[in-house]
Amino acid sequence: MAYDSENVFAKILRGEIPSEKVYEDEFSYAFKDIHPQAPVHLLVIPKGSYTDFDDFTAHASAQEKEGYFKAISKVAAQAGLQGKGYRLLFNIGKESGQAVPHLHAHILAGRVFSDKIV
Ligand code: 5GP
C-alpha cells in the first residue's frame, strides 16, 4: 500500500491537527489516544512515512528502527509503566482493524486485560 500523506497521523506530525503530546525526539512522536481503551492509552509513531510495521521493518534505516523502538520504551518508562506492566499492540493491515495507515504502537495500561488472546 502506498503511503497516504493525508492520513490523520501525518497531519498530527505536521501540526495541522492538534494532539496531546507526551514525548518527541528525532525519530518519534508520542501522544494520547483520542478514544482511550484503558486508563493509559498512548500512541507512539515514527516521524518517517511508513504505513505499518511491515513497511517500517522493510524500509526504515537502522537508526530509525533503533530510535523508534527505544522511544516506545522511553514513553512507557515516562508513564511509570516499566516494572508494572503494559500491553504493546500494533495493528497491521485491514483484517487487524488498522484504521490509520501510519505505523503506530499502542501502549495500553492501568486495567486488567481480560481479552487475553495469547
Ligand atoms: P488502529 O485501529 O489504526 O490501530 O488505531 C488507531 C487509533 O488512533 C485509535 O485508537 C484511535 O482512537 C486513534 N485516533 C484516531 N484519530 C485520532 C486523532 O485524531 N487523534 C488521536 N489522538 N488519536 C486518534
PDB file of C-alpha atoms and ligand atoms in Angstrom:
ATOM      1  CA  MET A   1       0.000   0.000   0.000  1.00  0.00           C
ATOM      2  CA  ALA A   2       1.364   3.429  -0.926  1.00  0.00           C
ATOM      3  CA  TYR A   3       1.722   5.888   1.939  1.00  0.00           C
ATOM      4  CA  ASP A   4      -1.142   8.408   2.123  1.00  0.00           C
ATOM      5  CA  SER A   5       0.321  11.697   3.336  1.00  0.00           C
ATOM      6  CA  GLU A   6      -3.185  12.947   4.189  1.00  0.00           C
ATOM      7  CA  ASN A   7      -3.730  10.340   6.933  1.00  0.00           C
ATOM      8  CA  VAL A   8      -4.586  11.736  10.354  1.00  0.00           C
ATOM      9  CA  PHE A   9      -1.216  10.930  11.976  1.00  0.00           C
ATOM     10  CA  ALA A  10       0.671  12.604   9.115  1.00  0.00           C
ATOM     11  CA  LYS A  11      -1.461  15.675   9.834  1.00  0.00           C
ATOM     12  CA  ILE A  12      -0.647  15.430  13.547  1.00  0.00           C
ATOM     13  CA  LEU A  13       3.082  15.239  12.724  1.00  0.00           C
ATOM     14  CA  ARG A  14       2.791  18.330  10.534  1.00  0.00           C
ATOM     15  CA  GLY A  15       0.901  20.137  13.314  1.00  0.00           C
ATOM     16  CA  GLU A  16      -2.196  20.508  11.122  1.00  0.00           C
ATOM     17  CA  ILE A  17      -4.416  18.925  13.750  1.00  0.00           C
ATOM     18  CA  PRO A  18      -3.818  19.075  17.496  1.00  0.00           C
ATOM     19  CA  SER A  19      -2.638  16.201  19.691  1.00  0.00           C
ATOM     20  CA  GLU A  20      -1.745  15.768  23.356  1.00  0.00           C
ATOM     21  CA  LYS A  21       1.986  15.203  23.025  1.00  0.00           C
ATOM     22  CA  VAL A  22       3.710  13.110  25.700  1.00  0.00           C
ATOM     23  CA  TYR A  23       7.120  12.599  24.041  1.00  0.00           C
ATOM     24  CA  GLU A  24       9.146  13.623  20.995  1.00  0.00           C
ATOM     25  CA  ASP A  25      12.642  13.019  19.689  1.00  0.00           C
ATOM     26  CA  GLU A  26      14.439  12.966  16.330  1.00  0.00           C
ATOM     27  CA  PHE A  27      12.702   9.825  15.084  1.00  0.00           C
ATOM     28  CA  SER A  28       9.496   9.507  17.052  1.00  0.00           C
ATOM     29  CA  TYR A  29       6.425  11.278  18.384  1.00  0.00           C
ATOM     30  CA  ALA A  30       4.002  10.064  21.082  1.00  0.00           C
ATOM     31  CA  PHE A  31       0.595  11.340  22.088  1.00  0.00           C
ATOM     32  CA  LYS A  32      -2.596  10.335  23.910  1.00  0.00           C
ATOM     33  CA  ASP A  33      -5.161   8.292  22.007  1.00  0.00           C
ATOM     34  CA  ILE A  34      -8.311  10.317  21.393  1.00  0.00           C
ATOM     35  CA  HIS A  35     -10.563   7.356  22.346  1.00  0.00           C
ATOM     36  CA  PRO A  36      -8.675   5.650  25.176  1.00  0.00           C
ATOM     37  CA  GLN A  37      -9.359   1.933  25.657  1.00  0.00           C
ATOM     38  CA  ALA A  38      -7.592   1.873  29.038  1.00  0.00           C
ATOM     39  CA  PRO A  39      -6.675   4.421  31.750  1.00  0.00           C
ATOM     40  CA  VAL A  40      -3.342   4.803  29.936  1.00  0.00           C
ATOM     41  CA  HIS A  41      -3.584   4.692  26.143  1.00  0.00           C
ATOM     42  CA  LEU A  42      -0.675   6.247  24.279  1.00  0.00           C
ATOM     43  CA  LEU A  43       0.328   6.062  20.627  1.00  0.00           C
ATOM     44  CA  VAL A  44       3.960   6.122  19.509  1.00  0.00           C
ATOM     45  CA  ILE A  45       4.660   6.847  15.846  1.00  0.00           C
ATOM     46  CA  PRO A  46       7.809   7.172  13.771  1.00  0.00           C
ATOM     47  CA  LYS A  47       8.337  10.542  12.092  1.00  0.00           C
ATOM     48  CA  GLY A  48       9.086   8.794   8.805  1.00  0.00           C
ATOM     49  CA  SER A  49       6.317   7.883   6.368  1.00  0.00           C
ATOM     50  CA  TYR A  50       5.604   4.190   6.974  1.00  0.00           C
ATOM     51  CA  THR A  51       2.172   2.632   6.596  1.00  0.00           C
ATOM     52  CA  ASP A  52       2.630  -0.198   9.066  1.00  0.00           C
ATOM     53  CA  PHE A  53       5.083  -2.435  10.914  1.00  0.00           C
ATOM     54  CA  ASP A  54       5.967  -4.465   7.811  1.00  0.00           C
ATOM     55  CA  ASP A  55       6.678  -1.339   5.752  1.00  0.00           C
ATOM     56  CA  PHE A  56       8.833   0.021   8.599  1.00  0.00           C
ATOM     57  CA  THR A  57      10.727  -3.250   9.022  1.00  0.00           C
ATOM     58  CA  ALA A  58      11.427  -3.443   5.288  1.00  0.00           C
ATOM     59  CA  HIS A  59      12.294   0.189   4.576  1.00  0.00           C
ATOM     60  CA  ALA A  60      13.352   2.167   7.659  1.00  0.00           C
ATOM     61  CA  SER A  61      17.050   2.762   8.332  1.00  0.00           C
ATOM     62  CA  ALA A  62      18.802   1.027  11.226  1.00  0.00           C
ATOM     63  CA  GLN A  63      18.924   4.391  13.025  1.00  0.00           C
ATOM     64  CA  GLU A  64      15.200   4.956  12.609  1.00  0.00           C
ATOM     65  CA  LYS A  65      14.440   1.455  13.888  1.00  0.00           C
ATOM     66  CA  GLU A  66      16.682   1.796  16.920  1.00  0.00           C
ATOM     67  CA  GLY A  67      15.298   5.264  17.637  1.00  0.00           C
ATOM     68  CA  TYR A  68      11.681   4.177  17.338  1.00  0.00           C
ATOM     69  CA  PHE A  69      11.945   1.044  19.470  1.00  0.00           C
ATOM     70  CA  LYS A  70      13.861   2.917  22.174  1.00  0.00           C
ATOM     71  CA  ALA A  71      11.265   5.687  22.079  1.00  0.00           C
ATOM     72  CA  ILE A  72       8.474   3.178  22.772  1.00  0.00           C
ATOM     73  CA  SER A  73      10.329   2.005  25.883  1.00  0.00           C
ATOM     74  CA  LYS A  74      11.043   5.581  26.955  1.00  0.00           C
ATOM     75  CA  VAL A  75       7.370   6.530  26.649  1.00  0.00           C
ATOM     76  CA  ALA A  76       6.392   3.510  28.765  1.00  0.00           C
ATOM     77  CA  ALA A  77       9.042   4.412  31.360  1.00  0.00           C
ATOM     78  CA  GLN A  78       7.963   8.052  31.401  1.00  0.00           C
ATOM     79  CA  ALA A  79       4.368   6.916  32.044  1.00  0.00           C
ATOM     80  CA  GLY A  80       5.599   4.888  35.048  1.00  0.00           C
ATOM     81  CA  LEU A  81       4.754   1.548  33.448  1.00  0.00           C
ATOM     82  CA  GLN A  82       8.077  -0.270  33.451  1.00  0.00           C
ATOM     83  CA  GLY A  83       8.056  -2.910  36.146  1.00  0.00           C
ATOM     84  CA  LYS A  84       4.250  -2.644  36.447  1.00  0.00           C
ATOM     85  CA  GLY A  85       3.380  -3.956  33.011  1.00  0.00           C
ATOM     86  CA  TYR A  86       1.626  -2.745  29.918  1.00  0.00           C
ATOM     87  CA  ARG A  87       0.287  -4.041  26.642  1.00  0.00           C
ATOM     88  CA  LEU A  88       2.091  -3.107  23.433  1.00  0.00           C
ATOM     89  CA  LEU A  89      -0.004  -3.534  20.294  1.00  0.00           C
ATOM     90  CA  PHE A  90       0.494  -2.995  16.579  1.00  0.00           C
ATOM     91  CA  ASN A  91      -2.408  -3.446  14.190  1.00  0.00           C
ATOM     92  CA  ILE A  92      -1.130  -4.296  10.740  1.00  0.00           C
ATOM     93  CA  GLY A  93      -3.431  -4.069   7.759  1.00  0.00           C
ATOM     94  CA  LYS A  94      -7.121  -4.444   7.003  1.00  0.00           C
ATOM     95  CA  GLU A  95      -8.008  -7.651   8.825  1.00  0.00           C
ATOM     96  CA  SER A  96      -6.374  -6.456  12.053  1.00  0.00           C
ATOM     97  CA  GLY A  97      -8.642  -3.412  12.070  1.00  0.00           C
ATOM     98  CA  GLN A  98      -5.806  -0.918  11.472  1.00  0.00           C
ATOM     99  CA  ALA A  99      -7.684   2.329  10.902  1.00  0.00           C
ATOM    100  CA  VAL A 100      -4.851   4.813  10.434  1.00  0.00           C
ATOM    101  CA  PRO A 101      -2.283   3.953   7.735  1.00  0.00           C
ATOM    102  CA  HIS A 102       0.757   5.378   9.549  1.00  0.00           C
ATOM    103  CA  LEU A 103       2.657   2.935  11.790  1.00  0.00           C
ATOM    104  CA  HIS A 104       1.667   3.322  15.430  1.00  0.00           C
ATOM    105  CA  ALA A 105       2.338   1.368  18.596  1.00  0.00           C
ATOM    106  CA  HIS A 106      -0.479   1.363  21.139  1.00  0.00           C
ATOM    107  CA  ILE A 107       0.711   1.437  24.770  1.00  0.00           C
ATOM    108  CA  LEU A 108      -2.170   0.311  26.987  1.00  0.00           C
ATOM    109  CA  ALA A 109      -2.137   0.053  30.772  1.00  0.00           C
ATOM    110  CA  GLY A 110      -3.958   0.673  34.014  1.00  0.00           C
ATOM    111  CA  ARG A 111      -6.558  -2.051  33.842  1.00  0.00           C
ATOM    112  CA  VAL A 112      -6.725  -5.838  33.692  1.00  0.00           C
ATOM    113  CA  PHE A 113      -6.929  -7.074  30.115  1.00  0.00           C
ATOM    114  CA  SER A 114      -9.430  -9.912  30.163  1.00  0.00           C
ATOM    115  CA  ASP A 115      -9.348 -10.247  26.368  1.00  0.00           C
ATOM    116  CA  LYS A 116      -6.068 -12.157  26.561  1.00  0.00           C
ATOM    117  CA  ILE A 117      -5.621 -13.965  23.261  1.00  0.00           C
ATOM    118  CA  VAL A 118      -2.072 -15.298  23.507  1.00  0.00           C
TER     119      VAL A 118
HETATM  120  P1  5GP B   1      -5.649   1.485  14.805  1.00  0.00           P
HETATM  121  O1  5GP B   1      -7.023   0.902  14.854  1.00  0.00           O
HETATM  122  O2  5GP B   1      -5.335   2.090  13.456  1.00  0.00           O
HETATM  123  O3  5GP B   1      -4.589   0.551  15.294  1.00  0.00           O
HETATM  124  O4  5GP B   1      -5.652   2.653  15.861  1.00  0.00           O
HETATM  125  C1  5GP B   1      -5.871   3.982  15.556  1.00  0.00           C
HETATM  126  C2  5GP B   1      -6.017   4.731  16.864  1.00  0.00           C
HETATM  127  O5  5GP B   1      -5.897   6.112  16.598  1.00  0.00           O
HETATM  128  C3  5GP B   1      -7.375   4.526  17.546  1.00  0.00           C
HETATM  129  O6  5GP B   1      -7.163   4.014  18.854  1.00  0.00           O
HETATM  130  C4  5GP B   1      -7.992   5.928  17.556  1.00  0.00           C
HETATM  131  O7  5GP B   1      -8.725   6.201  18.729  1.00  0.00           O
HETATM  132  C5  5GP B   1      -6.780   6.837  17.406  1.00  0.00           C
HETATM  133  N1  5GP B   1      -7.050   8.076  16.704  1.00  0.00           N
HETATM  134  C6  5GP B   1      -7.711   8.224  15.524  1.00  0.00           C
HETATM  135  N2  5GP B   1      -7.760   9.514  15.159  1.00  0.00           N
HETATM  136  C7  5GP B   1      -7.096  10.206  16.133  1.00  0.00           C
HETATM  137  C8  5GP B   1      -6.811  11.588  16.316  1.00  0.00           C
HETATM  138  O8  5GP B   1      -7.156  12.454  15.523  1.00  0.00           O
HETATM  139  N3  5GP B   1      -6.101  11.932  17.432  1.00  0.00           N
HETATM  140  C9  5GP B   1      -5.685  10.989  18.341  1.00  0.00           C
HETATM  141  N4  5GP B   1      -5.004  11.429  19.399  1.00  0.00           N
HETATM  142  N5  5GP B   1      -5.942   9.684  18.194  1.00  0.00           N
HETATM  143  C10 5GP B   1      -6.644   9.286  17.112  1.00  0.00           C
END
